[in-house]
PDB file of C-alpha atoms in Angstrom:
ATOM      1  CA  MET A   1     -96.825 196.662 133.710  1.00  0.00           C
ATOM      2  CA  ALA A   2     -93.146 195.523 134.644  1.00  0.00           C
ATOM      3  CA  LEU A   3     -92.965 192.628 136.713  1.00  0.00           C
ATOM      4  CA  THR A   4     -91.238 193.041 140.235  1.00  0.00           C
ATOM      5  CA  MET A   5     -88.826 190.349 141.300  1.00  0.00           C
ATOM      6  CA  SER A   6     -91.490 189.061 143.630  1.00  0.00           C
ATOM      7  CA  ASP A   7     -93.784 188.516 140.587  1.00  0.00           C
ATOM      8  CA  VAL A   8     -90.901 186.529 138.688  1.00  0.00           C
ATOM      9  CA  ASP A   9     -90.201 184.591 141.769  1.00  0.00           C
ATOM     10  CA  ARG A  10     -93.837 183.542 142.057  1.00  0.00           C
ATOM     11  CA  PHE A  11     -93.913 182.405 138.560  1.00  0.00           C
ATOM     12  CA  GLU A  12     -90.551 180.601 138.766  1.00  0.00           C
ATOM     13  CA  ALA A  13     -91.894 178.716 141.903  1.00  0.00           C
ATOM     14  CA  SER A  14     -94.881 177.554 139.753  1.00  0.00           C
ATOM     15  CA  ARG A  15     -92.668 176.666 136.794  1.00  0.00           C
ATOM     16  CA  PRO A  16     -91.995 172.903 137.801  1.00  0.00           C
ATOM     17  CA  ARG A  17     -95.730 172.200 138.212  1.00  0.00           C
ATOM     18  CA  LEU A  18     -96.610 174.057 135.039  1.00  0.00           C
ATOM     19  CA  GLU A  19     -94.045 172.070 133.071  1.00  0.00           C
ATOM     20  CA  ALA A  20     -95.087 168.647 134.561  1.00  0.00           C
ATOM     21  CA  ILE A  21     -98.755 169.439 133.636  1.00  0.00           C
ATOM     22  CA  ALA A  22     -97.715 170.635 130.056  1.00  0.00           C
ATOM     23  CA  TYR A  23     -95.675 167.501 129.429  1.00  0.00           C
ATOM     24  CA  ARG A  24     -98.414 165.216 130.398  1.00  0.00           C
ATOM     25  CA  LEU A  25    -100.933 167.195 128.086  1.00  0.00           C
ATOM     26  CA  LEU A  26     -98.620 167.381 125.108  1.00  0.00           C
ATOM     27  CA  GLY A  27     -96.347 164.313 125.377  1.00  0.00           C
ATOM     28  CA  SER A  28     -93.387 166.458 124.390  1.00  0.00           C
ATOM     29  CA  ALA A  29     -90.930 168.045 126.712  1.00  0.00           C
ATOM     30  CA  SER A  30     -89.720 170.676 124.219  1.00  0.00           C
ATOM     31  CA  GLU A  31     -93.369 171.641 123.474  1.00  0.00           C
ATOM     32  CA  ALA A  32     -94.188 171.694 127.142  1.00  0.00           C
ATOM     33  CA  GLU A  33     -91.188 174.100 127.817  1.00  0.00           C
ATOM     34  CA  ASP A  34     -92.509 176.429 124.875  1.00  0.00           C
ATOM     35  CA  ALA A  35     -96.088 176.386 126.470  1.00  0.00           C
ATOM     36  CA  VAL A  36     -94.655 177.476 129.869  1.00  0.00           C
ATOM     37  CA  GLN A  37     -92.492 180.172 128.434  1.00  0.00           C
ATOM     38  CA  GLU A  38     -95.648 181.507 126.490  1.00  0.00           C
ATOM     39  CA  THR A  39     -97.508 181.453 129.946  1.00  0.00           C
ATOM     40  CA  PHE A  40     -94.654 183.526 131.334  1.00  0.00           C
ATOM     41  CA  LEU A  41     -95.085 186.077 128.572  1.00  0.00           C
ATOM     42  CA  ARG A  42     -98.882 186.208 129.327  1.00  0.00           C
ATOM     43  CA  TRP A  43     -98.062 186.664 132.991  1.00  0.00           C
ATOM     44  CA  GLN A  44     -95.558 189.433 132.003  1.00  0.00           C
ATOM     45  CA  ALA A  45     -98.245 191.196 130.063  1.00  0.00           C
ATOM     46  CA  ALA A  46    -101.005 190.880 132.779  1.00  0.00           C
ATOM     47  CA  ASP A  47    -101.782 193.355 135.501  1.00  0.00           C
ATOM     48  CA  VAL A  48    -100.759 190.785 138.201  1.00  0.00           C
ATOM     49  CA  GLY A  49    -101.480 192.920 141.011  1.00  0.00           C
ATOM     50  CA  HIS A  50    -105.176 192.361 140.236  1.00  0.00           C
ATOM     51  CA  ILE A  51    -104.849 188.472 139.952  1.00  0.00           C
ATOM     52  CA  GLU A  52    -106.287 187.146 143.160  1.00  0.00           C
ATOM     53  CA  VAL A  53    -104.978 183.488 142.882  1.00  0.00           C
ATOM     54  CA  PRO A  54    -101.834 183.500 140.541  1.00  0.00           C
ATOM     55  CA  GLU A  55    -101.428 179.824 140.686  1.00  0.00           C
ATOM     56  CA  ALA A  56    -104.954 179.236 139.352  1.00  0.00           C
ATOM     57  CA  TRP A  57    -104.589 181.869 136.820  1.00  0.00           C
ATOM     58  CA  LEU A  58    -101.237 180.450 135.528  1.00  0.00           C
ATOM     59  CA  THR A  59    -102.712 176.928 135.370  1.00  0.00           C
ATOM     60  CA  LYS A  60    -105.705 178.205 133.434  1.00  0.00           C
ATOM     61  CA  VAL A  61    -103.580 180.053 130.898  1.00  0.00           C
ATOM     62  CA  LEU A  62    -101.200 177.148 130.467  1.00  0.00           C
ATOM     63  CA  THR A  63    -103.987 174.519 130.072  1.00  0.00           C
ATOM     64  CA  ASN A  64    -105.625 176.510 127.405  1.00  0.00           C
ATOM     65  CA  LEU A  65    -102.438 176.987 125.512  1.00  0.00           C
ATOM     66  CA  CYS A  66    -101.820 173.142 125.620  1.00  0.00           C
ATOM     67  CA  LEU A  67    -105.513 172.517 124.399  1.00  0.00           C
ATOM     68  CA  ASN A  68    -104.816 174.856 121.409  1.00  0.00           C
ATOM     69  CA  GLN A  69    -101.398 173.141 120.870  1.00  0.00           C
ATOM     70  CA  LEU A  70    -103.183 169.630 121.004  1.00  0.00           C
ATOM     71  CA  THR A  71    -105.759 170.682 118.409  1.00  0.00           C
ATOM     72  CA  SER A  72    -102.971 171.610 115.987  1.00  0.00           C
ATOM     73  CA  ALA A  73    -100.805 168.771 116.851  1.00  0.00           C
ATOM     74  CA  ARG A  74    -103.472 166.262 115.828  1.00  0.00           C
ATOM     75  CA  ALA A  75    -103.267 167.839 112.311  1.00  0.00           C
ATOM     76  CA  ARG A  76     -99.522 167.664 112.313  1.00  0.00           C
ATOM     77  CA  ARG A  77     -99.191 164.050 113.441  1.00  0.00           C
ATOM     78  CA  GLU A  78    -101.434 163.005 110.510  1.00  0.00           C
ATOM     79  CA  THR A  79     -98.588 163.998 108.250  1.00  0.00           C
ATOM     80  CA  TYR A  80     -95.814 162.749 110.613  1.00  0.00           C
ATOM     81  CA  VAL A  81     -93.205 160.347 109.146  1.00  0.00           C
ATOM     82  CA  GLY A  82     -94.079 156.859 110.653  1.00  0.00           C
ATOM     83  CA  GLN A  83     -95.351 156.159 114.170  1.00  0.00           C
ATOM     84  CA  TRP A  84     -95.534 159.088 116.553  1.00  0.00           C
ATOM     85  CA  LEU A  85     -94.509 158.300 120.282  1.00  0.00           C
ATOM     86  CA  PRO A  86     -94.148 160.677 123.271  1.00  0.00           C
ATOM     87  CA  GLU A  87     -90.775 162.097 124.185  1.00  0.00           C
ATOM     88  CA  PRO A  88     -89.381 159.950 126.943  1.00  0.00           C
ATOM     89  CA  LEU A  89     -87.957 161.375 130.241  1.00  0.00           C
ATOM     90  CA  LEU A  90     -85.241 159.682 132.136  1.00  0.00           C
ATOM     91  CA  ALA A  91     -85.257 159.114 136.023  1.00  0.00           C
ATOM     92  CA  GLY A  92     -84.852 162.248 137.964  1.00  0.00           C
ATOM     93  CA  ASP A  93     -86.276 164.774 135.381  1.00  0.00           C
ATOM     94  CA  PRO A  94     -88.152 167.288 137.362  1.00  0.00           C
ATOM     95  CA  MET A  95     -90.771 167.488 134.340  1.00  0.00           C
ATOM     96  CA  LEU A  96     -92.002 164.075 135.508  1.00  0.00           C
ATOM     97  CA  GLY A  97     -93.721 165.895 138.287  1.00  0.00           C
ATOM     98  CA  PRO A  98     -95.201 164.343 141.405  1.00  0.00           C
ATOM     99  CA  ALA A  99     -94.910 160.572 142.016  1.00  0.00           C
ATOM    100  CA  ASP A 100     -96.427 160.220 145.437  1.00  0.00           C
ATOM    101  CA  THR A 101     -99.568 158.237 144.490  1.00  0.00           C
ATOM    102  CA  ALA A 102    -100.201 155.341 142.100  1.00  0.00           C
ATOM    103  CA  GLU A 103    -102.405 157.662 139.846  1.00  0.00           C
ATOM    104  CA  GLN A 104     -99.603 160.149 139.707  1.00  0.00           C
ATOM    105  CA  ARG A 105     -97.048 157.537 138.696  1.00  0.00           C
ATOM    106  CA  GLU A 106     -99.323 155.967 136.132  1.00  0.00           C
ATOM    107  CA  SER A 107    -100.318 159.316 134.529  1.00  0.00           C
ATOM    108  CA  VAL A 108     -96.740 159.873 133.355  1.00  0.00           C
ATOM    109  CA  SER A 109     -95.855 156.363 132.410  1.00  0.00           C
ATOM    110  CA  TYR A 110     -95.159 155.713 128.769  1.00  0.00           C
ATOM    111  CA  ALA A 111     -97.877 153.402 128.135  1.00  0.00           C
ATOM    112  CA  VAL A 112    -100.421 155.685 129.599  1.00  0.00           C
ATOM    113  CA  LEU A 113     -98.948 158.696 127.737  1.00  0.00           C
ATOM    114  CA  VAL A 114     -99.545 156.651 124.530  1.00  0.00           C
ATOM    115  CA  LEU A 115    -103.131 156.018 125.583  1.00  0.00           C
ATOM    116  CA  LEU A 116    -103.729 159.627 126.330  1.00  0.00           C
ATOM    117  CA  GLU A 117    -103.251 160.461 122.638  1.00  0.00           C
ATOM    118  CA  ARG A 118    -106.649 158.637 122.078  1.00  0.00           C
ATOM    119  CA  LEU A 119    -108.463 161.146 124.203  1.00  0.00           C
ATOM    120  CA  THR A 120    -110.121 164.412 123.178  1.00  0.00           C
ATOM    121  CA  PRO A 121    -108.115 167.630 124.331  1.00  0.00           C
ATOM    122  CA  ASN A 122    -110.658 168.126 127.066  1.00  0.00           C
ATOM    123  CA  GLU A 123    -110.758 164.559 128.201  1.00  0.00           C
ATOM    124  CA  ARG A 124    -106.870 164.569 128.386  1.00  0.00           C
ATOM    125  CA  ALA A 125    -106.851 167.926 130.374  1.00  0.00           C
ATOM    126  CA  VAL A 126    -109.487 166.678 132.742  1.00  0.00           C
ATOM    127  CA  TYR A 127    -107.726 163.358 133.408  1.00  0.00           C
ATOM    128  CA  VAL A 128    -104.325 164.986 133.909  1.00  0.00           C
ATOM    129  CA  LEU A 129    -105.533 167.708 136.239  1.00  0.00           C
ATOM    130  CA  ARG A 130    -107.635 165.329 138.287  1.00  0.00           C
ATOM    131  CA  GLU A 131    -105.465 162.231 138.389  1.00  0.00           C
ATOM    132  CA  ALA A 132    -101.949 163.502 138.342  1.00  0.00           C
ATOM    133  CA  PHE A 133    -102.387 166.863 140.351  1.00  0.00           C
ATOM    134  CA  ASP A 134    -105.576 166.176 142.340  1.00  0.00           C
ATOM    135  CA  TYR A 135    -107.345 169.459 141.126  1.00  0.00           C
ATOM    136  CA  PRO A 136    -110.970 169.357 142.483  1.00  0.00           C
ATOM    137  CA  HIS A 137    -113.605 169.309 139.701  1.00  0.00           C
ATOM    138  CA  ARG A 138    -114.756 172.815 140.735  1.00  0.00           C
ATOM    139  CA  GLU A 139    -111.323 174.190 139.891  1.00  0.00           C
ATOM    140  CA  ILE A 140    -111.163 172.163 136.747  1.00  0.00           C
ATOM    141  CA  ALA A 141    -114.451 173.518 135.661  1.00  0.00           C
ATOM    142  CA  GLU A 142    -113.247 176.992 136.155  1.00  0.00           C
ATOM    143  CA  ILE A 143    -110.019 176.207 134.125  1.00  0.00           C
ATOM    144  CA  LEU A 144    -111.808 174.762 131.232  1.00  0.00           C
ATOM    145  CA  ASP A 145    -114.923 176.956 131.301  1.00  0.00           C
ATOM    146  CA  ILE A 146    -117.188 173.996 131.782  1.00  0.00           C
ATOM    147  CA  THR A 147    -119.656 172.873 134.537  1.00  0.00           C
ATOM    148  CA  GLU A 148    -118.504 170.826 137.526  1.00  0.00           C
ATOM    149  CA  THR A 149    -120.833 168.144 136.364  1.00  0.00           C
ATOM    150  CA  ALA A 150    -119.391 167.999 132.878  1.00  0.00           C
ATOM    151  CA  SER A 151    -115.828 167.717 134.414  1.00  0.00           C
ATOM    152  CA  GLN A 152    -116.922 164.734 136.291  1.00  0.00           C
ATOM    153  CA  GLN A 153    -118.548 163.106 133.212  1.00  0.00           C
ATOM    154  CA  ILE A 154    -115.383 163.787 131.055  1.00  0.00           C
ATOM    155  CA  LEU A 155    -113.213 162.310 133.723  1.00  0.00           C
ATOM    156  CA  HIS A 156    -115.300 159.162 133.727  1.00  0.00           C
ATOM    157  CA  ARG A 157    -115.156 158.788 129.913  1.00  0.00           C
ATOM    158  CA  ALA A 158    -111.375 159.484 130.012  1.00  0.00           C
ATOM    159  CA  LYS A 159    -110.693 156.986 132.787  1.00  0.00           C
ATOM    160  CA  LYS A 160    -112.631 154.187 130.852  1.00  0.00           C
ATOM    161  CA  HIS A 161    -110.806 155.001 127.631  1.00  0.00           C
ATOM    162  CA  VAL A 162    -107.419 154.519 129.518  1.00  0.00           C
ATOM    163  CA  ALA A 163    -108.617 151.580 131.458  1.00  0.00           C
ATOM    164  CA  ASP A 164    -109.837 149.904 128.311  1.00  0.00           C
ATOM    165  CA  GLY A 165    -106.303 150.069 126.853  1.00  0.00           C
ATOM    166  CA  ARG A 166    -104.686 148.651 130.009  1.00  0.00           C
ATOM    167  CA  THR A 167    -106.268 145.385 130.670  1.00  0.00           C
ATOM    168  CA  ARG A 168    -103.369 143.723 132.255  1.00  0.00           C
ATOM    169  CA  THR A 169    -101.698 143.893 135.737  1.00  0.00           C
ATOM    170  CA  GLU A 170     -98.197 145.278 135.699  1.00  0.00           C
ATOM    171  CA  VAL A 171     -95.435 143.633 137.742  1.00  0.00           C
ATOM    172  CA  ASP A 172     -93.401 145.366 140.513  1.00  0.00           C
ATOM    173  CA  GLU A 173     -89.954 147.026 139.776  1.00  0.00           C
ATOM    174  CA  ALA A 174     -87.859 144.157 141.005  1.00  0.00           C
ATOM    175  CA  ALA A 175     -89.657 141.620 138.870  1.00  0.00           C
ATOM    176  CA  ALA A 176     -89.728 144.014 135.840  1.00  0.00           C
ATOM    177  CA  ARG A 177     -85.868 144.477 136.189  1.00  0.00           C
ATOM    178  CA  ARG A 178     -85.393 140.528 136.171  1.00  0.00           C
ATOM    179  CA  ILE A 179     -87.598 140.301 133.031  1.00  0.00           C
ATOM    180  CA  ILE A 180     -85.513 143.081 131.288  1.00  0.00           C
ATOM    181  CA  ASP A 181     -82.418 141.122 132.199  1.00  0.00           C
ATOM    182  CA  GLU A 182     -83.818 138.006 130.783  1.00  0.00           C
ATOM    183  CA  PHE A 183     -85.058 139.780 127.701  1.00  0.00           C
ATOM    184  CA  LEU A 184     -81.538 141.204 126.939  1.00  0.00           C
ATOM    185  CA  ALA A 185     -79.885 137.972 127.474  1.00  0.00           C
ATOM    186  CA  ALA A 186     -82.457 136.318 125.025  1.00  0.00           C
ATOM    187  CA  ALA A 187     -82.188 139.198 122.437  1.00  0.00           C
ATOM    188  CA  THR A 188     -78.436 138.848 122.281  1.00  0.00           C
ATOM    189  CA  SER A 189     -78.463 135.149 122.100  1.00  0.00           C
ATOM    190  CA  GLY A 190     -79.331 135.055 118.398  1.00  0.00           C
ATOM    191  CA  ARG A 191     -82.274 132.743 119.225  1.00  0.00           C
ATOM    192  CA  THR A 192     -86.015 133.583 118.698  1.00  0.00           C
ATOM    193  CA  GLU A 193     -87.434 130.900 121.086  1.00  0.00           C
ATOM    194  CA  PRO A 194     -86.322 132.335 124.310  1.00  0.00           C
ATOM    195  CA  LEU A 195     -87.688 135.764 123.158  1.00  0.00           C
ATOM    196  CA  VAL A 196     -91.145 134.279 122.214  1.00  0.00           C
ATOM    197  CA  ARG A 197     -91.423 132.912 125.885  1.00  0.00           C
ATOM    198  CA  LEU A 198     -90.942 136.264 127.425  1.00  0.00           C
ATOM    199  CA  LEU A 199     -93.746 137.947 125.243  1.00  0.00           C
ATOM    200  CA  THR A 200     -97.541 137.990 125.471  1.00  0.00           C
ATOM    201  CA  GLN A 201     -99.022 136.476 122.370  1.00  0.00           C
ATOM    202  CA  ASP A 202    -100.392 139.939 121.257  1.00  0.00           C
ATOM    203  CA  ALA A 203     -97.169 141.757 121.988  1.00  0.00           C
ATOM    204  CA  ILE A 204     -96.338 144.819 119.697  1.00  0.00           C
ATOM    205  CA  ALA A 205     -93.183 146.729 118.823  1.00  0.00           C
ATOM    206  CA  ILE A 206     -93.334 150.299 117.706  1.00  0.00           C
ATOM    207  CA  GLY A 207     -90.509 152.808 116.712  1.00  0.00           C
ATOM    208  CA  ASP A 208     -90.527 156.396 116.197  1.00  0.00           C
ATOM    209  CA  GLY A 209     -87.594 157.632 113.923  1.00  0.00           C
ATOM    210  CA  GLY A 210     -89.378 160.768 112.842  1.00  0.00           C
ATOM    211  CA  GLY A 211     -88.224 160.384 109.350  1.00  0.00           C
ATOM    212  CA  LYS A 212     -84.565 160.899 110.584  1.00  0.00           C
ATOM    213  CA  ILE A 213     -83.757 157.415 111.715  1.00  0.00           C
ATOM    214  CA  PRO A 214     -85.052 154.389 109.928  1.00  0.00           C
ATOM    215  CA  ALA A 215     -88.075 153.020 111.711  1.00  0.00           C
ATOM    216  CA  ARG A 216     -90.813 150.726 110.299  1.00  0.00           C
ATOM    217  CA  ALA A 217     -94.032 152.658 109.641  1.00  0.00           C
ATOM    218  CA  LYS A 218     -96.207 149.928 110.827  1.00  0.00           C
ATOM    219  CA  ALA A 219     -95.988 148.116 114.241  1.00  0.00           C
ATOM    220  CA  PHE A 220     -94.690 144.473 114.632  1.00  0.00           C
ATOM    221  CA  GLU A 221     -97.637 142.485 115.966  1.00  0.00           C
ATOM    222  CA  GLY A 222     -97.620 139.067 117.719  1.00  0.00           C
ATOM    223  CA  ALA A 223     -94.899 137.375 119.829  1.00  0.00           C
ATOM    224  CA  LEU A 224     -93.237 135.651 116.841  1.00  0.00           C
ATOM    225  CA  ALA A 225     -93.001 138.806 114.752  1.00  0.00           C
ATOM    226  CA  VAL A 226     -91.709 140.913 117.600  1.00  0.00           C
ATOM    227  CA  ALA A 227     -89.227 138.293 118.799  1.00  0.00           C
ATOM    228  CA  THR A 228     -87.781 137.998 115.185  1.00  0.00           C
ATOM    229  CA  PHE A 229     -87.471 141.750 115.002  1.00  0.00           C
ATOM    230  CA  MET A 230     -85.818 142.109 118.365  1.00  0.00           C
ATOM    231  CA  ARG A 231     -83.426 139.329 117.470  1.00  0.00           C
ATOM    232  CA  GLY A 232     -82.503 141.174 114.357  1.00  0.00           C
ATOM    233  CA  LEU A 233     -82.356 144.509 116.234  1.00  0.00           C
ATOM    234  CA  PHE A 234     -79.571 143.294 118.618  1.00  0.00           C
ATOM    235  CA  LYS A 235     -77.583 141.195 115.949  1.00  0.00           C
ATOM    236  CA  PRO A 236     -74.295 142.970 115.322  1.00  0.00           C
ATOM    237  CA  SER A 237     -73.697 144.484 111.847  1.00  0.00           C
ATOM    238  CA  LYS A 238     -71.521 146.849 110.099  1.00  0.00           C
ATOM    239  CA  ALA A 239     -74.511 148.626 108.567  1.00  0.00           C
ATOM    240  CA  LYS A 240     -75.955 149.475 111.937  1.00  0.00           C
ATOM    241  CA  ARG A 241     -72.638 150.712 113.200  1.00  0.00           C
ATOM    242  CA  ASP A 242     -72.408 152.832 110.118  1.00  0.00           C
ATOM    243  CA  LEU A 243     -75.897 154.242 110.743  1.00  0.00           C
ATOM    244  CA  THR A 244     -75.330 155.120 114.320  1.00  0.00           C
ATOM    245  CA  GLY A 245     -71.756 156.128 113.951  1.00  0.00           C
ATOM    246  CA  GLY A 246     -70.440 153.371 116.388  1.00  0.00           C
ATOM    247  CA  SER A 247     -71.557 150.719 118.838  1.00  0.00           C
ATOM    248  CA  PRO A 248     -73.936 152.275 121.453  1.00  0.00           C
ATOM    249  CA  GLU A 249     -73.590 151.387 125.058  1.00  0.00           C
ATOM    250  CA  VAL A 250     -76.653 149.699 126.496  1.00  0.00           C
ATOM    251  CA  HIS A 251     -77.915 150.615 129.989  1.00  0.00           C
ATOM    252  CA  VAL A 252     -81.155 149.732 131.864  1.00  0.00           C
ATOM    253  CA  MET A 253     -82.653 152.579 133.895  1.00  0.00           C
ATOM    254  CA  ALA A 254     -86.105 154.120 134.459  1.00  0.00           C
ATOM    255  CA  ALA A 255     -87.813 156.316 131.816  1.00  0.00           C
ATOM    256  CA  ASN A 256     -91.116 157.717 132.812  1.00  0.00           C
ATOM    257  CA  GLY A 257     -91.149 155.773 136.061  1.00  0.00           C
ATOM    258  CA  THR A 258     -90.701 152.319 134.491  1.00  0.00           C
ATOM    259  CA  PRO A 259     -87.633 150.265 133.415  1.00  0.00           C
ATOM    260  CA  ALA A 260     -86.210 151.003 129.992  1.00  0.00           C
ATOM    261  CA  VAL A 261     -83.262 150.079 127.835  1.00  0.00           C
ATOM    262  CA  VAL A 262     -81.233 153.333 126.916  1.00  0.00           C
ATOM    263  CA  ALA A 263     -78.615 153.223 124.209  1.00  0.00           C
ATOM    264  CA  VAL A 264     -75.924 155.797 124.508  1.00  0.00           C
ATOM    265  CA  LEU A 265     -73.235 156.679 121.953  1.00  0.00           C
ATOM    266  CA  ASP A 266     -70.336 159.110 122.991  1.00  0.00           C
ATOM    267  CA  GLY A 267     -72.381 160.398 125.950  1.00  0.00           C
ATOM    268  CA  ARG A 268     -75.383 161.087 123.745  1.00  0.00           C
ATOM    269  CA  VAL A 269     -78.777 159.113 124.029  1.00  0.00           C
ATOM    270  CA  VAL A 270     -79.475 157.628 120.715  1.00  0.00           C
ATOM    271  CA  GLY A 271     -82.379 155.522 121.642  1.00  0.00           C
ATOM    272  CA  VAL A 272     -84.819 154.802 124.547  1.00  0.00           C
ATOM    273  CA  MET A 273     -86.740 151.499 124.489  1.00  0.00           C
ATOM    274  CA  CYS A 274     -89.664 151.500 127.035  1.00  0.00           C
ATOM    275  CA  LEU A 275     -90.970 148.121 127.913  1.00  0.00           C
ATOM    276  CA  GLU A 276     -94.585 147.647 129.009  1.00  0.00           C
ATOM    277  CA  ILE A 277     -94.087 144.588 131.480  1.00  0.00           C
ATOM    278  CA  THR A 278     -97.103 142.645 132.622  1.00  0.00           C
ATOM    279  CA  ALA A 279     -97.882 139.620 134.708  1.00  0.00           C
ATOM    280  CA  GLU A 280     -98.381 137.721 131.528  1.00  0.00           C
ATOM    281  CA  GLY A 281     -95.070 138.842 129.968  1.00  0.00           C
ATOM    282  CA  ILE A 282     -93.824 141.758 127.848  1.00  0.00           C
ATOM    283  CA  ALA A 283     -96.679 143.374 126.145  1.00  0.00           C
ATOM    284  CA  ALA A 284     -94.992 146.263 124.159  1.00  0.00           C
ATOM    285  CA  PHE A 285     -91.818 147.791 123.118  1.00  0.00           C
ATOM    286  CA  ARG A 286     -91.979 151.415 122.348  1.00  0.00           C
ATOM    287  CA  ASN A 287     -88.605 152.595 121.003  1.00  0.00           C
ATOM    288  CA  GLN A 288     -87.940 156.337 120.637  1.00  0.00           C
ATOM    289  CA  VAL A 289     -84.949 156.881 118.252  1.00  0.00           C
ATOM    290  CA  ASN A 290     -86.009 160.267 116.775  1.00  0.00           C
ATOM    291  CA  PRO A 291     -83.033 162.556 117.621  1.00  0.00           C
ATOM    292  CA  ASP A 292     -85.255 165.614 118.156  1.00  0.00           C
ATOM    293  CA  LYS A 293     -87.076 163.772 120.974  1.00  0.00           C
ATOM    294  CA  LEU A 294     -83.919 162.703 122.678  1.00  0.00           C
ATOM    295  CA  GLU A 295     -82.169 165.946 123.244  1.00  0.00           C
ATOM    296  CA  ARG A 296     -83.500 166.395 126.809  1.00  0.00           C
ATOM    297  CA  ALA A 297     -82.785 162.893 127.662  1.00  0.00           C
ATOM    298  CA  SER A 298     -79.155 163.383 126.420  1.00  0.00           C
ATOM    299  CA  ARG A 299     -78.855 166.563 128.644  1.00  0.00           C
ATOM    300  CA  ARG A 300     -80.214 164.599 131.663  1.00  0.00           C
ATOM    301  CA  TRP A 301     -77.735 161.736 130.937  1.00  0.00           C
ATOM    302  CA  ALA A 302     -74.734 164.089 130.771  1.00  0.00           C
ATOM    303  CA  ALA A 303     -75.629 165.493 134.211  1.00  0.00           C
ATOM    304  CA  ALA A 304     -75.525 162.137 136.015  1.00  0.00           C
ATOM    305  CA  ASP A 305     -73.424 159.098 136.638  1.00  0.00           C
ATOM    306  CA  HIS A 306     -74.998 155.988 135.326  1.00  0.00           C
ATOM    307  CA  GLY A 307     -72.240 153.355 136.051  1.00  0.00           C
ATOM    308  CA  GLU A 308     -70.838 150.838 133.464  1.00  0.00           C
ATOM    309  CA  PRO A 309     -72.923 149.813 130.515  1.00  0.00           C
ATOM    310  CA  LEU A 310     -74.270 146.121 130.436  1.00  0.00           C
ATOM    311  CA  PHE A 311     -72.739 145.607 126.972  1.00  0.00           C
ATOM    312  CA  LYS A 312     -72.239 147.415 123.576  1.00  0.00           C
ATOM    313  CA  ALA A 313     -74.875 146.818 120.880  1.00  0.00           C
ATOM    314  CA  PHE A 314     -73.995 146.015 117.386  1.00  0.00           C
TER     315      PHE A 314
END
């Protein structure tokens, strides 16, 4: 049956919520958009007049599409070139979804999105629907075709897995910004010692180039190794300028709700470095430089004014 304008409007009203769910489930904005579009095609083909609760129907269809995608994505990521990291979203992106509660903000943080990769598809779905969107277990059970008790048990396991990977307390936004400023000053000083003091002893640095931009296949581990890498990363060189096509401008802004270092060249985002900042120091650097995963960030960047850069890299 052909959709009426009212039917289309009802779907479009749900689109922001559906995209936010899909992004948390898949860790990819482009794949989230595809999943939501496929959901619309299913809506278009359905007899919507007989769907009693459209929002619940749409959520069920979308979630199951994402579960199928997650299953195939795991196989693809086994052959992915280098480290795989989620696609970062810059501040103001509607795909970030609700951020009213601590659980909602945490569920879309870059650090947690990385941890969600460790969960089974069902664990990830239950965690996202419950923690980020406050769905009751009764509705989650209906969406996933499981029992309410099973949903509760799955959530318990998922939360434990996430908690086990986040054993430190993060600092507030103002303190995080001060630490980032100190980090950038240290990284551009050409000295390793100031960097080491800012890091936790077990700090890590990971880069995702997707085989298109050079990025080390194995993470740097330990404060000294990470500090040495960061010192080299910010050291100017002709080779780096040739690789990137110039000297990127460096900004600090929020990505996935936490402070990040954003590199921009000719209005295009060429790198987003998300820092995991804890009370003990900087615990992780996760650097997304795969151009395929920065297209949405570049569009968001072009649509807003971000002021003057802190400095030019390289």
